[in-house]
Amino acid sequence: MYVADSRGTPAPAVTPEPQAVAPGTSPGRRAALAPTVLALGTVSLITDVSSEMVTAVLPLYLVAGLGLSPLGFGLLDGLYNGISALVRLTGGHLGDRLGRHKALAGLGYGLSALCKPLLLLAHTLPAIGAVLALDRTGKGLRTAPRDALISLAAAPEDRGRAFGVHRAMDTAGALIGPILAFLILRGAADGYDAVFTVSACVAALGVLVLVLFVPGRRTEPAPGTEPVSLRASLGLLGRRDLRRISACALLLGLCTVSDAFFFLLLQRATGIADRWFALLPLGTAAAFFLLALPLGRLADRIGRWRVFLGGHLALLLAYGLLLAGGTGPGHSTVLPYAVLLLHGGFYAATDGVLMAAAAGAVPEEHRGGGLALVQTGQALARFAASLGFGAAWTAWGPRPALAVAAVLLAVAAAACAVLRPADTTTAADTTTAPDTVPAGAGAD
């Protein structure tokens, strides 16, 4: 693994010639990814193993183990998913203002790690709610600074690939976590406590890897300029490209059916037995894992906005297959695999690709805040979409609700194709060379 070497003297910047080739690479061969990206991918992989272990057993633990009512679980689920969206702006802004993205990311990972053993002590709704709120606060604090570190470490023309590798490693953890939780529940006498204990140990390992192997990169304001202010961070929406990216992410997010509803719709369309329902998220995660890097590379090559919109077209096709249901011989056999492949492809083409596109629309000193604005808008839009789809399902039934969502998604995708920002795939960028520290800056 890579040991942080940012305390050393950075090499002088060299202006690349038109046909320059990175040392140790042959012509036509891409340079290796920055060690920061691989180190952060490892941290995310380990942390996602820990988080998904808890996520996989939490509903059963709360409802069956503690006797929590469905309404109580619904309140906690909303809390679990809503708080991180609101805290992301704070994490992104503080990372920019202090110039310490690694420190903010470490604080976020540390808070989430602390929550795992606290679940062993929480046995009432208020206590569990407080623990989950703290956990989601940690996630919100770390997300934008972590993505800022990735964007700053990668060359502008390689950001799609960098985010693709990171998201693939992150998703590998999402695949391993539920399987590990399943094995622990089968083998341990005190299953839930054992899951929470192992999850806490794994989370602590993730924090340790971050501290030891992710280089610190402290950014300083230019001489004569004021530190990054909250007003300046919010003022980033005055930039046309970032405003368009944020608006498109929000508009498309409002038309995206949440994963929980999506898997319920898939089960209804195919008649999958209840005992296999828990494996459906693993199908999406597997497709995400396999496609994240290829689609990230494709985004660098043909344009990130094209791939981003293509991901939503894949989701629209998945909606169409669900509406078609199990008609036709053998259709219900193939349908789950096709729909899960499209669902995972949607995430692979949009999650990291959106961050790569947004990173090119904001200057380096505002990178965390700029990414947080896009992330927060999208997360809140998806939360509103979940509420709206649930209400539509209750009023009209699942198929009419999905048909309306599909029509709205098609209209939104067409609008975003017109509203598209400038292609920042190869645009000039103020980012310094990968894995170097600006002159006069110290390490975290």
PDB file of C-alpha atoms in Angstrom, residues 252 291 295 298-299 302-318 341-351 353 409 413-414 416-417 420:
ATOM      1  CA  LEU A 252     -33.209  14.330 -12.874  1.00  0.00           C
ATOM      2  CA  LEU A 291     -19.190  -0.984 -15.110  1.00  0.00           C
ATOM      3  CA  LEU A 295     -17.861   3.997 -18.044  1.00  0.00           C
ATOM      4  CA  LEU A 298     -15.602   6.301 -21.627  1.00  0.00           C
ATOM      5  CA  ALA A 299     -16.653   9.582 -20.004  1.00  0.00           C
ATOM      6  CA  ILE A 302     -16.333  10.999 -25.323  1.00  0.00           C
ATOM      7  CA  GLY A 303     -17.555  13.541 -22.759  1.00  0.00           C
ATOM      8  CA  ARG A 304     -18.863  13.203 -19.230  1.00  0.00           C
ATOM      9  CA  TRP A 305     -22.240  14.788 -19.865  1.00  0.00           C
ATOM     10  CA  ARG A 306     -23.008  12.310 -22.643  1.00  0.00           C
ATOM     11  CA  VAL A 307     -22.294   9.386 -20.335  1.00  0.00           C
ATOM     12  CA  PHE A 308     -24.258  11.002 -17.504  1.00  0.00           C
ATOM     13  CA  LEU A 309     -27.356  11.411 -19.682  1.00  0.00           C
ATOM     14  CA  GLY A 310     -26.792   7.931 -21.107  1.00  0.00           C
ATOM     15  CA  GLY A 311     -27.009   6.551 -17.588  1.00  0.00           C
ATOM     16  CA  HIS A 312     -30.456   8.099 -17.153  1.00  0.00           C
ATOM     17  CA  LEU A 313     -31.543   6.633 -20.478  1.00  0.00           C
ATOM     18  CA  ALA A 314     -30.488   3.227 -19.108  1.00  0.00           C
ATOM     19  CA  LEU A 315     -32.678   3.891 -16.060  1.00  0.00           C
ATOM     20  CA  LEU A 316     -35.552   4.905 -18.355  1.00  0.00           C
ATOM     21  CA  LEU A 317     -35.165   1.621 -20.231  1.00  0.00           C
ATOM     22  CA  ALA A 318     -35.266  -0.241 -16.902  1.00  0.00           C
ATOM     23  CA  LEU A 341     -27.794  -4.631 -15.121  1.00  0.00           C
ATOM     24  CA  LEU A 342     -29.420  -1.403 -16.318  1.00  0.00           C
ATOM     25  CA  HIS A 343     -29.898  -0.196 -12.728  1.00  0.00           C
ATOM     26  CA  GLY A 344     -26.247  -0.791 -11.874  1.00  0.00           C
ATOM     27  CA  GLY A 345     -25.217   0.783 -15.180  1.00  0.00           C
ATOM     28  CA  PHE A 346     -27.247   3.854 -14.283  1.00  0.00           C
ATOM     29  CA  TYR A 347     -25.264   4.330 -11.074  1.00  0.00           C
ATOM     30  CA  ALA A 348     -21.947   3.585 -12.795  1.00  0.00           C
ATOM     31  CA  ALA A 349     -22.656   6.205 -15.469  1.00  0.00           C
ATOM     32  CA  THR A 350     -23.873   8.924 -13.105  1.00  0.00           C
ATOM     33  CA  ASP A 351     -22.394   8.753  -9.586  1.00  0.00           C
ATOM     34  CA  VAL A 353     -19.144  10.852 -13.607  1.00  0.00           C
ATOM     35  CA  LEU A 409     -37.683  11.229 -16.491  1.00  0.00           C
ATOM     36  CA  ALA A 413     -33.495  14.048 -19.751  1.00  0.00           C
ATOM     37  CA  ALA A 414     -34.539  15.921 -22.903  1.00  0.00           C
ATOM     38  CA  CYS A 416     -30.977  18.457 -19.623  1.00  0.00           C
ATOM     39  CA  ALA A 417     -29.709  17.549 -23.093  1.00  0.00           C
ATOM     40  CA  ARG A 420     -26.068  20.777 -20.954  1.00  0.00           C
TER      41      ARG A 420
END
